[in-house]
Coordinates of C-alpha atoms in Angstrom, one line a residue:
Chain A
M1 CA 136.9 125.6 146.7
E2 CA 135.4 129.5 147.8
S3 CA 134.8 128.3 151.2
S4 CA 138.3 126.2 152.5
S5 CA 140.1 130.0 151.6
N6 CA 138.2 131.8 154.1
G7 CA 140.7 129.6 156.8
T8 CA 142.3 132.3 159.5
F9 CA 145.5 132.0 160.9
H10 CA 146.9 131.5 164.7
L11 CA 151.0 131.8 164.5
R12 CA 150.9 131.1 168.3
R13 CA 154.4 132.2 167.9
T14 CA 155.0 131.0 171.9
R15 CA 154.7 128.3 171.3
R16 CA 156.3 127.6 168.4
K17 CA 159.5 129.2 169.5
R18 CA 159.6 127.3 172.3
I19 CA 159.7 123.8 170.9
G20 CA 162.9 125.2 168.7
M21 CA 164.4 126.7 171.6
I22 CA 163.7 122.8 173.1
L23 CA 165.6 121.1 170.5
A24 CA 168.0 123.5 169.9
G25 CA 168.6 122.6 174.0
V26 CA 168.7 118.7 173.3
L27 CA 170.9 119.0 170.3
F28 CA 172.6 120.0 172.8
L29 CA 172.8 117.8 175.3
A30 CA 173.3 114.6 172.7
T31 CA 176.7 116.6 171.5
I32 CA 178.0 117.0 174.6
S33 CA 177.2 113.6 176.7
G34 CA 179.7 112.4 173.8
I35 CA 182.6 114.7 174.3
I36 CA 182.2 114.7 178.6
V37 CA 182.3 110.7 177.7
L38 CA 185.8 110.9 175.4
L39 CA 187.7 114.0 177.7
T40 CA 187.1 111.8 181.5
L41 CA 188.1 108.7 179.3
L42 CA 191.1 110.9 177.9
V43 CA 191.7 112.6 181.4
D44 CA 192.1 110.0 182.9
V45 CA 194.5 107.6 181.0
A46 CA 196.7 110.6 180.8
L47 CA 196.4 111.0 185.4
T48 CA 197.0 107.0 185.1
A49 CA 200.2 107.8 182.5
G50 CA 201.5 110.7 183.9
G51 CA 204.1 108.4 186.1
W52 CA 205.2 106.6 182.9
L53 CA 205.5 108.6 179.9
D54 CA 209.0 109.0 179.2
V55 CA 211.8 109.2 176.8
Q56 CA 213.2 105.6 178.9
F57 CA 209.8 104.3 178.1
L58 CA 209.0 105.5 174.3
N59 CA 213.3 103.9 174.1
S60 CA 213.4 101.0 176.5
L61 CA 212.6 97.5 175.5
P62 CA 209.1 95.3 177.1
S63 CA 210.7 93.6 180.0
R64 CA 208.9 91.7 183.2
F65 CA 210.6 94.5 185.5
A66 CA 207.9 97.6 185.2
D67 CA 210.3 100.5 186.0
Q68 CA 212.4 98.9 182.8
A69 CA 209.6 98.4 180.4
G70 CA 209.6 100.5 176.8
I71 CA 207.3 100.6 173.8
K72 CA 210.1 101.2 171.9
P73 CA 209.6 98.0 169.4
A74 CA 205.3 98.1 169.4
L75 CA 206.4 102.0 168.7
Y76 CA 208.5 100.8 165.7
G77 CA 205.7 97.6 164.8
S78 CA 203.1 100.3 164.7
L79 CA 205.0 102.7 162.3
W80 CA 205.7 99.4 159.9
L81 CA 202.5 98.5 159.6
M82 CA 200.9 101.6 158.9
G83 CA 203.7 102.4 156.3
L84 CA 203.0 99.1 154.4
T85 CA 200.0 99.1 155.0
A86 CA 199.0 102.8 153.3
L87 CA 201.8 101.5 150.9
I88 CA 199.9 98.6 149.1
S89 CA 196.1 100.1 150.7
V90 CA 196.3 103.7 148.6
P91 CA 197.5 102.4 145.4
L92 CA 194.8 99.6 145.2
G93 CA 191.9 101.6 146.8
V94 CA 192.6 104.6 144.7
A95 CA 192.6 102.1 141.6
S96 CA 189.5 100.5 142.6
A97 CA 187.5 103.4 142.8
I98 CA 189.1 105.2 139.8
Y99 CA 187.7 102.7 137.7
L100 CA 183.8 101.8 139.1
E101 CA 183.8 105.4 138.8
E102 CA 185.0 106.4 135.3
Y103 CA 185.5 104.1 133.7
A104 CA 183.0 101.1 134.5
Q105 CA 180.0 100.6 132.9
D106 CA 176.4 100.6 134.5
G107 CA 174.8 97.2 134.6
W108 CA 173.9 94.5 137.5
F109 CA 177.6 93.6 137.4
L110 CA 178.5 96.9 138.8
K111 CA 175.7 97.0 142.1
L112 CA 177.3 93.8 142.9
I113 CA 179.9 94.4 142.9
Q114 CA 178.6 98.1 144.8
I115 CA 176.7 96.2 147.5
N116 CA 179.3 94.1 147.9
I117 CA 182.2 96.5 149.0
A118 CA 179.2 98.3 151.0
N119 CA 179.3 95.3 152.8
L120 CA 182.7 94.2 153.2
A121 CA 182.8 97.7 155.2
G122 CA 180.9 96.3 157.8
V123 CA 182.8 92.4 158.5
P124 CA 184.3 92.5 162.1
S125 CA 188.1 93.0 161.7
V126 CA 188.1 89.2 163.6
V127 CA 187.0 87.4 160.2
Y128 CA 189.7 89.5 158.4
G129 CA 191.9 88.3 160.9
I130 CA 191.1 84.6 160.4
L131 CA 190.7 85.4 156.5
G132 CA 194.5 86.5 157.1
L133 CA 195.5 83.5 159.1
A134 CA 194.5 81.9 156.0
L135 CA 195.6 83.1 153.4
F136 CA 198.7 84.7 154.1
V137 CA 200.1 83.5 156.5
R138 CA 199.2 80.0 155.7
F139 CA 198.0 80.1 152.1
A140 CA 201.3 82.6 150.7
A141 CA 203.2 80.9 153.5
L142 CA 204.4 84.6 154.6
G143 CA 204.4 83.8 158.4
Q144 CA 203.9 86.1 161.4
S145 CA 205.4 88.7 159.5
L146 CA 204.8 92.4 159.6
L147 CA 204.0 92.2 155.3
A148 CA 201.4 89.8 156.3
G149 CA 199.8 91.8 158.5
A150 CA 200.0 95.2 156.3
L151 CA 197.9 93.0 154.2
T152 CA 195.6 91.7 156.9
L153 CA 195.0 95.3 157.5
S154 CA 194.2 96.9 154.3
L155 CA 192.5 94.5 153.0
L156 CA 190.3 94.8 156.0
I157 CA 190.6 99.4 155.3
L158 CA 190.4 98.5 151.3
P159 CA 186.6 99.2 151.0
I160 CA 186.7 102.4 153.2
I161 CA 189.2 103.4 151.3
I162 CA 186.6 102.6 148.1
I163 CA 183.8 104.5 149.1
S164 CA 185.5 107.0 149.9
T165 CA 187.6 108.0 147.1
Q166 CA 184.7 107.1 145.6
E167 CA 183.3 110.0 147.0
A168 CA 185.0 112.3 146.3
L169 CA 185.1 111.4 142.8
R170 CA 181.6 111.8 142.3
S171 CA 181.5 115.0 144.3
L172 CA 183.5 117.1 141.8
P173 CA 180.6 119.2 139.4
T174 CA 180.2 117.2 135.9
G175 CA 181.4 120.9 133.6
L176 CA 184.2 120.0 134.8
R177 CA 185.0 116.3 133.3
E178 CA 182.9 117.5 129.8
S179 CA 185.2 121.1 129.6
A180 CA 188.3 118.5 130.0
Y181 CA 187.0 116.2 126.8
A182 CA 185.8 118.7 125.8
L183 CA 188.9 120.4 124.0
G184 CA 190.5 116.6 122.9
A185 CA 191.3 114.9 126.0
T186 CA 191.3 111.0 126.6
R187 CA 190.3 109.6 129.3
W188 CA 192.7 109.5 131.4
Q189 CA 194.0 112.6 130.4
V190 CA 191.1 113.5 132.0
I191 CA 191.4 112.1 135.0
W192 CA 195.0 112.9 135.5
S193 CA 194.8 116.4 135.0
H194 CA 191.6 117.4 137.1
V195 CA 189.3 115.3 138.3
L196 CA 192.3 113.6 140.5
P197 CA 194.2 117.1 141.4
N198 CA 190.4 118.1 142.0
A199 CA 189.3 115.3 143.9
A200 CA 193.0 115.0 146.2
P201 CA 191.7 116.7 149.5
G202 CA 188.8 114.7 149.8
I203 CA 190.4 111.3 148.4
F204 CA 193.6 112.2 150.8
T205 CA 190.8 112.4 153.7
G206 CA 189.3 109.6 154.0
V207 CA 192.7 107.6 153.3
I208 CA 193.9 108.5 156.9
L209 CA 190.5 108.2 158.3
A210 CA 190.8 104.4 157.3
L211 CA 194.5 104.4 158.5
S212 CA 193.6 105.8 161.7
R213 CA 190.8 103.3 161.7
A214 CA 194.1 100.5 160.6
I215 CA 196.7 101.8 163.6
G216 CA 194.2 100.3 166.4
E217 CA 192.8 97.5 164.9
T218 CA 194.3 94.3 167.5
A219 CA 191.9 92.2 166.7
P220 CA 192.8 91.1 163.5
L221 CA 196.6 91.0 164.7
I222 CA 196.3 89.0 167.7
L223 CA 195.6 86.1 165.0
I224 CA 197.7 86.2 162.5
G225 CA 200.1 85.6 165.5
A226 CA 201.9 89.0 166.2
L227 CA 203.6 89.1 169.5
T228 CA 203.4 90.1 172.6
F229 CA 206.5 90.4 173.6
V230 CA 209.2 92.1 171.4
P231 CA 212.8 92.0 172.5
F232 CA 214.2 93.7 169.1
L233 CA 213.6 95.9 166.7
P234 CA 211.4 94.6 163.1
Q235 CA 214.7 95.2 160.6
S236 CA 212.1 94.5 157.2
A237 CA 208.8 93.0 156.5
M238 CA 209.6 90.0 156.7
D239 CA 210.1 90.3 160.6
Q240 CA 207.9 88.9 163.2
F241 CA 206.7 92.2 165.1
T242 CA 204.6 93.8 167.8
A243 CA 202.6 97.0 167.1
L244 CA 200.1 99.5 169.7
P245 CA 197.4 97.7 170.9
I246 CA 199.0 94.6 171.5
Q247 CA 201.0 95.9 173.7
I248 CA 198.9 98.0 175.3
F249 CA 196.4 94.3 175.5
N250 CA 199.1 92.2 176.9
W251 CA 199.7 94.7 179.7
T252 CA 196.2 95.1 180.4
A253 CA 196.0 91.7 181.1
R254 CA 199.1 91.7 183.5
P255 CA 198.2 91.1 188.1
Q256 CA 200.5 93.5 189.2
D257 CA 199.4 97.1 188.9
E258 CA 202.4 99.2 187.4
F259 CA 201.9 97.5 184.6
R260 CA 198.5 99.3 183.9
G261 CA 200.8 102.8 184.1
L262 CA 202.5 102.4 181.8
A263 CA 199.3 100.9 179.4
A264 CA 198.1 103.8 179.9
A265 CA 201.3 106.2 178.5
A266 CA 201.3 103.2 175.6
I267 CA 197.8 104.7 174.9
V268 CA 198.8 108.7 175.3
V269 CA 201.7 107.4 172.8
L270 CA 199.0 105.7 170.0
M271 CA 196.0 108.4 170.9
I272 CA 199.6 111.3 169.7
L273 CA 200.1 109.1 166.7
L274 CA 196.3 109.1 165.9
F275 CA 196.1 113.2 166.4
A276 CA 199.2 113.6 164.6
M277 CA 197.7 111.7 161.3
N278 CA 194.8 114.2 161.5
L279 CA 196.0 116.7 161.7
S280 CA 198.0 115.7 159.1
A281 CA 195.5 114.4 156.6
I282 CA 193.7 118.7 157.6
L283 CA 196.8 120.3 157.1
L284 CA 196.9 118.0 153.1
R285 CA 193.5 118.6 152.2
D286 CA 194.2 122.6 153.3
Y287 CA 197.4 122.2 151.2
F288 CA 195.4 120.8 147.7
E289 CA 192.8 122.7 148.3
R290 CA 194.7 125.3 147.9
Q291 CA 196.6 123.9 144.8
T292 CA 193.3 123.3 142.6
A293 CA 192.7 126.5 143.4
G294 CA 194.9 127.9 140.8
E295 CA 197.6 130.1 143.7
Chain B
M1 CA 199.8 110.9 107.0
P2 CA 199.0 114.2 107.8
T3 CA 199.6 115.9 112.0
D4 CA 196.5 116.4 113.4
M5 CA 199.0 120.0 114.7
P6 CA 199.1 123.2 111.8
D7 CA 202.3 124.8 113.2
D8 CA 202.2 127.6 115.2
T9 CA 201.1 129.9 111.9
P10 CA 198.0 132.6 112.1
R11 CA 195.1 129.9 111.3
P12 CA 194.4 130.0 107.4
E13 CA 192.1 132.1 106.5
S14 CA 190.9 132.0 102.5
S15 CA 188.2 128.7 101.3
M16 CA 191.3 126.8 99.9
D17 CA 193.6 126.8 103.1
T18 CA 190.6 126.0 104.4
D19 CA 189.6 123.4 102.6
E20 CA 193.2 122.2 103.3
T21 CA 193.7 121.5 106.9
A22 CA 189.4 119.7 106.5
S23 CA 190.9 117.2 104.6
D24 CA 193.2 116.9 107.6
S25 CA 191.2 116.4 109.6
A26 CA 189.1 113.9 107.7
S27 CA 192.5 111.6 108.0
D28 CA 192.6 112.3 111.4
L29 CA 188.8 111.3 112.3
G30 CA 189.7 108.3 110.0
S31 CA 192.7 107.4 112.0
A32 CA 191.5 106.5 115.3
N33 CA 192.4 102.9 115.4
G34 CA 195.5 102.8 113.0
Q35 CA 193.0 102.3 110.5
A36 CA 194.7 104.8 108.0
A37 CA 192.7 104.9 105.2
P38 CA 189.7 107.1 104.6
D39 CA 187.2 106.1 102.8
E40 CA 186.2 106.8 99.3
A41 CA 183.0 108.8 99.9
S42 CA 184.6 111.3 102.6
A43 CA 188.6 111.1 100.4
A44 CA 185.7 112.3 97.6
A45 CA 183.6 114.6 99.3
S46 CA 186.5 116.9 100.4
T47 CA 187.9 117.7 97.7
A48 CA 184.1 118.9 95.8
D49 CA 183.4 122.6 95.7
P50 CA 183.7 124.1 99.2
S51 CA 182.1 126.9 98.9
T52 CA 178.5 124.5 98.5
R53 CA 179.4 121.8 100.6
P54 CA 178.2 122.3 103.7
K55 CA 180.2 121.7 107.0
I56 CA 177.9 120.0 109.3
E57 CA 175.3 118.0 107.3
I58 CA 172.4 115.9 109.5
Q59 CA 170.4 113.6 108.9
D60 CA 167.4 111.9 110.2
L61 CA 168.8 111.8 113.5
N62 CA 167.5 110.5 116.7
F63 CA 168.5 110.5 120.0
W64 CA 167.1 108.8 123.3
Y65 CA 168.3 109.6 126.5
T66 CA 166.7 105.5 128.0
D67 CA 163.4 106.1 127.2
T68 CA 163.1 109.5 126.1
H69 CA 162.3 110.1 122.8
A70 CA 164.5 113.6 122.7
L71 CA 165.5 114.0 118.8
K72 CA 163.5 113.0 116.8
G73 CA 164.3 112.6 112.6
I74 CA 166.9 115.9 112.5
T75 CA 168.2 116.5 108.8
M76 CA 169.3 120.5 108.8
N77 CA 172.9 121.4 106.9
V78 CA 174.8 124.3 108.9
K79 CA 177.1 126.5 106.7
P80 CA 180.6 126.8 107.4
H81 CA 182.4 130.8 108.6
Q82 CA 178.2 130.9 109.5
V83 CA 176.3 131.8 113.0
T84 CA 173.8 129.3 113.1
A85 CA 171.4 129.5 116.3
L86 CA 169.3 126.6 117.6
I87 CA 166.2 127.8 118.7
G88 CA 163.1 127.0 120.4
P89 CA 161.4 126.6 124.1
S90 CA 162.5 124.3 127.4
G91 CA 163.5 121.1 126.7
C92 CA 163.0 121.3 123.5
G93 CA 165.9 119.8 122.6
K94 CA 168.3 122.3 121.0
S95 CA 170.9 121.4 123.7
T96 CA 171.7 118.0 122.5
L97 CA 171.0 118.1 119.4
L98 CA 174.4 120.6 120.1
R99 CA 175.9 118.0 122.2
C100 CA 174.8 115.2 119.9
L101 CA 177.5 117.4 117.1
N102 CA 180.5 116.7 119.2
R103 CA 179.3 113.5 120.7
M104 CA 180.0 115.0 123.6
N105 CA 176.0 113.1 124.5
E106 CA 178.0 109.4 124.6
L107 CA 179.5 110.3 128.2
I108 CA 176.1 109.8 129.3
D109 CA 175.2 106.3 130.4
G110 CA 172.0 105.1 128.7
T111 CA 171.7 107.2 125.7
T112 CA 171.5 105.6 122.2
L113 CA 171.9 108.0 118.8
E114 CA 170.3 107.0 115.5
G115 CA 171.2 108.6 112.0
D116 CA 174.5 110.8 110.6
V117 CA 176.1 113.3 111.4
H118 CA 178.7 114.2 108.9
V119 CA 181.8 117.2 109.4
D120 CA 183.6 118.1 106.4
G121 CA 181.7 114.9 104.9
Q122 CA 183.3 112.7 107.2
D123 CA 181.2 110.5 109.8
I124 CA 181.6 111.1 112.4
Y125 CA 179.7 108.3 114.1
A126 CA 181.7 106.1 112.3
P127 CA 183.0 103.2 114.1
N128 CA 186.6 104.0 113.7
T129 CA 186.0 107.3 114.1
D130 CA 187.7 108.1 117.4
P131 CA 185.8 110.7 119.8
V132 CA 188.6 112.5 121.1
M133 CA 189.2 114.0 117.6
V134 CA 185.7 115.0 117.4
R135 CA 186.4 116.9 120.4
R136 CA 189.6 118.2 119.2
R137 CA 187.6 119.3 115.8
I138 CA 185.0 120.5 117.5
G139 CA 184.9 122.6 120.9
M140 CA 182.3 123.6 123.4
V141 CA 181.6 126.1 125.2
F142 CA 179.5 126.1 128.4
Q143 CA 175.7 127.0 130.2
K144 CA 177.7 128.3 132.5
P145 CA 181.0 129.3 132.7
N146 CA 183.0 126.6 133.8
P147 CA 186.8 127.5 133.7
F148 CA 189.3 124.7 135.7
P149 CA 190.3 125.7 138.9
K150 CA 193.8 126.7 138.1
T151 CA 195.6 129.6 136.4
I152 CA 194.7 131.7 134.0
Y153 CA 197.5 131.2 131.4
K154 CA 196.8 127.0 132.2
N155 CA 192.6 126.9 130.7
V156 CA 193.8 128.6 128.0
A157 CA 197.7 126.4 127.2
W158 CA 195.9 123.6 128.4
G159 CA 194.3 121.7 125.3
A160 CA 197.3 122.6 123.2
Q161 CA 199.3 121.0 125.2
I162 CA 197.3 117.6 125.7
N163 CA 197.3 117.8 122.3
G164 CA 200.5 117.5 121.6
Y165 CA 201.2 121.5 120.8
T166 CA 204.9 122.3 120.1
G167 CA 204.3 126.0 118.9
D168 CA 205.3 129.0 121.4
M169 CA 202.4 127.7 123.9
D170 CA 202.6 131.9 125.1
A171 CA 202.5 134.2 122.3
L172 CA 199.4 130.9 121.9
V173 CA 197.9 131.8 125.0
E174 CA 198.0 135.8 124.1
R175 CA 196.5 134.3 120.3
S176 CA 193.5 133.2 122.2
L177 CA 193.3 134.9 124.6
R178 CA 193.0 138.0 122.3
Q179 CA 190.4 136.2 119.3
A180 CA 188.2 135.6 122.6
A181 CA 188.8 139.7 123.3
L182 CA 190.0 139.0 126.9
W183 CA 194.1 139.7 127.2
D184 CA 193.8 143.5 127.5
E185 CA 191.4 142.8 131.1
V186 CA 194.2 139.7 132.3
K187 CA 197.8 140.7 130.8
D188 CA 199.0 141.4 134.3
Q189 CA 197.5 138.2 136.1
L190 CA 197.8 135.5 133.3
H191 CA 199.6 133.3 136.8
S192 CA 196.4 133.9 138.9
S193 CA 194.0 132.4 138.8
A194 CA 190.7 131.4 136.3
L195 CA 188.6 131.8 139.4
N196 CA 188.9 135.4 140.8
L197 CA 187.6 136.4 137.8
S198 CA 184.0 137.7 137.3
G199 CA 181.2 134.8 134.8
G200 CA 181.8 137.7 131.9
Q201 CA 185.7 137.1 132.3
Q202 CA 185.4 133.6 133.1
Q203 CA 182.6 132.9 129.9
R204 CA 185.6 134.7 127.9
L205 CA 187.9 132.7 129.8
C206 CA 186.3 128.9 128.1
I207 CA 186.0 130.9 124.6
A208 CA 189.7 131.2 124.5
R209 CA 190.6 127.5 126.1
T210 CA 188.5 126.5 123.4
L211 CA 190.5 128.7 121.2
A212 CA 193.9 127.1 121.5
V213 CA 192.8 124.0 120.1
Q214 CA 192.1 125.4 116.8
P215 CA 188.6 123.7 116.4
D216 CA 186.7 124.2 112.8
V217 CA 183.5 123.9 114.4
V218 CA 183.1 125.6 118.1
L219 CA 179.2 124.7 119.9
M220 CA 177.9 126.9 122.2
D221 CA 175.1 125.9 124.7
E222 CA 173.4 129.5 125.5
P223 CA 176.8 130.7 127.0
A224 CA 175.2 134.4 127.8
S225 CA 172.4 133.4 130.1
A226 CA 174.0 133.2 132.7
L227 CA 175.4 137.2 132.3
D228 CA 174.4 140.1 132.8
P229 CA 173.7 142.9 129.7
I230 CA 177.7 144.1 129.8
A231 CA 178.8 140.6 129.4
T232 CA 176.6 139.8 127.3
S233 CA 176.7 142.1 125.0
K234 CA 180.9 141.7 124.5
I235 CA 180.2 138.2 124.2
E236 CA 178.0 138.8 121.7
E237 CA 181.0 141.1 120.1
T238 CA 183.4 137.8 120.4
I239 CA 181.7 135.2 118.6
T240 CA 180.6 137.5 115.4
E241 CA 184.7 138.0 114.6
L242 CA 185.5 135.0 115.7
K243 CA 183.0 134.2 113.0
S244 CA 184.8 134.5 109.4
E245 CA 187.6 131.7 111.1
Y246 CA 185.2 129.2 112.2
T247 CA 181.8 128.0 112.4
I248 CA 179.7 128.0 114.9
V249 CA 176.6 126.7 116.4
I250 CA 174.8 128.4 119.5
V251 CA 171.7 127.2 121.3
T252 CA 170.1 129.7 122.9
H253 CA 167.1 131.4 125.0
N254 CA 167.3 134.6 123.9
M255 CA 165.3 135.8 120.3
Q256 CA 167.0 138.9 119.8
Q257 CA 169.5 137.3 121.4
A258 CA 169.9 134.7 118.1
S259 CA 168.6 137.9 115.6
R260 CA 171.7 139.9 116.9
I261 CA 174.0 137.3 116.1
S262 CA 173.3 134.4 113.3
D263 CA 172.7 134.2 109.7
E264 CA 171.1 130.9 110.1
T265 CA 168.2 129.8 112.7
A266 CA 166.8 126.6 113.3
F267 CA 163.6 126.8 115.4
L268 CA 162.7 122.8 117.6
Y269 CA 160.1 122.1 119.5
M270 CA 159.3 118.9 121.1
G271 CA 162.8 117.0 119.4
R272 CA 161.5 118.3 115.7
L273 CA 163.0 120.6 113.6
I274 CA 160.2 122.4 113.0
E275 CA 161.8 125.1 110.7
M276 CA 165.7 126.6 109.0
N277 CA 165.3 129.3 107.5
P278 CA 168.5 132.3 106.9
T279 CA 168.2 134.0 110.5
D280 CA 166.5 137.8 109.1
K281 CA 163.6 135.3 107.2
L282 CA 162.4 133.6 109.7
F283 CA 162.2 136.0 112.2
T284 CA 160.0 138.1 110.3
R285 CA 158.2 135.9 107.7
P286 CA 158.0 132.4 109.3
E287 CA 156.9 129.5 107.1
K288 CA 155.7 127.8 109.3
D289 CA 152.3 128.8 111.9
R290 CA 154.6 127.5 115.1
T291 CA 157.2 129.7 114.1
E292 CA 155.4 132.6 114.1
A293 CA 153.2 132.3 117.3
Y294 CA 157.0 131.4 119.4
V295 CA 158.6 133.9 117.6
T296 CA 156.6 137.0 118.4
G297 CA 156.5 135.6 121.8
R298 CA 152.6 133.6 121.5
F299 CA 153.5 130.5 123.8
G300 CA 157.2 129.5 124.6

């Protein structure tokens, strides 16, 4: 059509630029509002925790008397839980992801598994608690032990680890695998020497994020019967236990004002633990990125 | 039972010796699943006169990506110690054909292959042939330089290491880098990252990496298409020098390159082999009109 090419342009530069500026402002506000709420929370908690957070608090057993109470058993319980959960969920999750990405043949069966894993990642944690109670506490007769808790938390975060590991494996360039295969490498040699080292930063990030989710979980632990008052330290994986979120939950439910300060102090400890985990994720990722760069 | 790796003495160069290496490889391929005995036909084939026997025989090869019929009844032979170029317009199937020669295509889901590919008389698609051993004998250099994100040394050594090389690794690395004409440029930085090299150097490193496992055949998929003219001419020089020891099949978009470096050229169009002839003849006196139209730049 000759006629259509005879139109003129209305550039409207000021108008277009103004719309761009308004949008940038809206996006900035959205970012800021989330951060402000989070900061308010942190500052408020830190102020309430003020006088309570000291060495005695970290090093004492819980008590009826607020000034003698501490979080040592809860802190130990949480660390035990994290360690055991990591030991169970990381090998299982990474192995599943490697199988699904590198070995499994495309087909309806693989699709079914994928959909199920994605769904499991969205199941409420209470449901995992019920499952853990039936499966580990009762059926496997592990009792209200650290091991039962860790197994339940492992189930909870397995889908997250699998999905994030799959993403990490998928994001590798195909040329990497092909060039290794072209040298006469077996599938396992390709995975071990090239796929895993190059996917490691992504895998670690996913694992730490998943563990960070597990450390804050309360509901499934309550369901499988973690104790609220534990005047001893766990000595083995079969011991009864409590964990930081449960201790916090317990203290906030007390009528006395002092215990609110204790709860706030415990929250600060939990936050520091989380921060340390995320920091280690970043450091590990940097380390592996430098490794694979061949330095 | 011959072992799959020759020792660290230099590669045999005479045709008789090459035949011996080839019969080694025949047993290699056959022993994939512990079925050691090579069948009679291939045993007979490997004792045939090596000067007339093609290195690679492709018989009525058909290939599909899911529903796309990418290769249609390709039949051609590749002669030993020659550079064979595959040319043709984009999408004609030349890369697909190349990747059928070392079973790279079966790493892609949903592909189907029919027909035969024999290397040294051995059916590389036979049920008891191990694709890992096929690829170890038939190396490949890709279009985009893709060194491993490791040191230069490890890039070259890795393939030999996983294939159980027992000789002097330092010597092997040096020899491979020399063959790829890269040694003088990198000998002082063997333990720094391969990713710091220029694109042309990376591609020559990929060639060195391929040579380090001592293959019989080297497949190259447009190895110089991502490189500048100087790097390209270095790669071409390298290829010409490698001819005496290896059989080379190269895919190229660049017809001048094909005419410069290849002994024989195959022209593919729409998944079919239109014409295969000595390079001189194909470019100056093509038999088919379509070949003439393509090499004179009238289409494609």
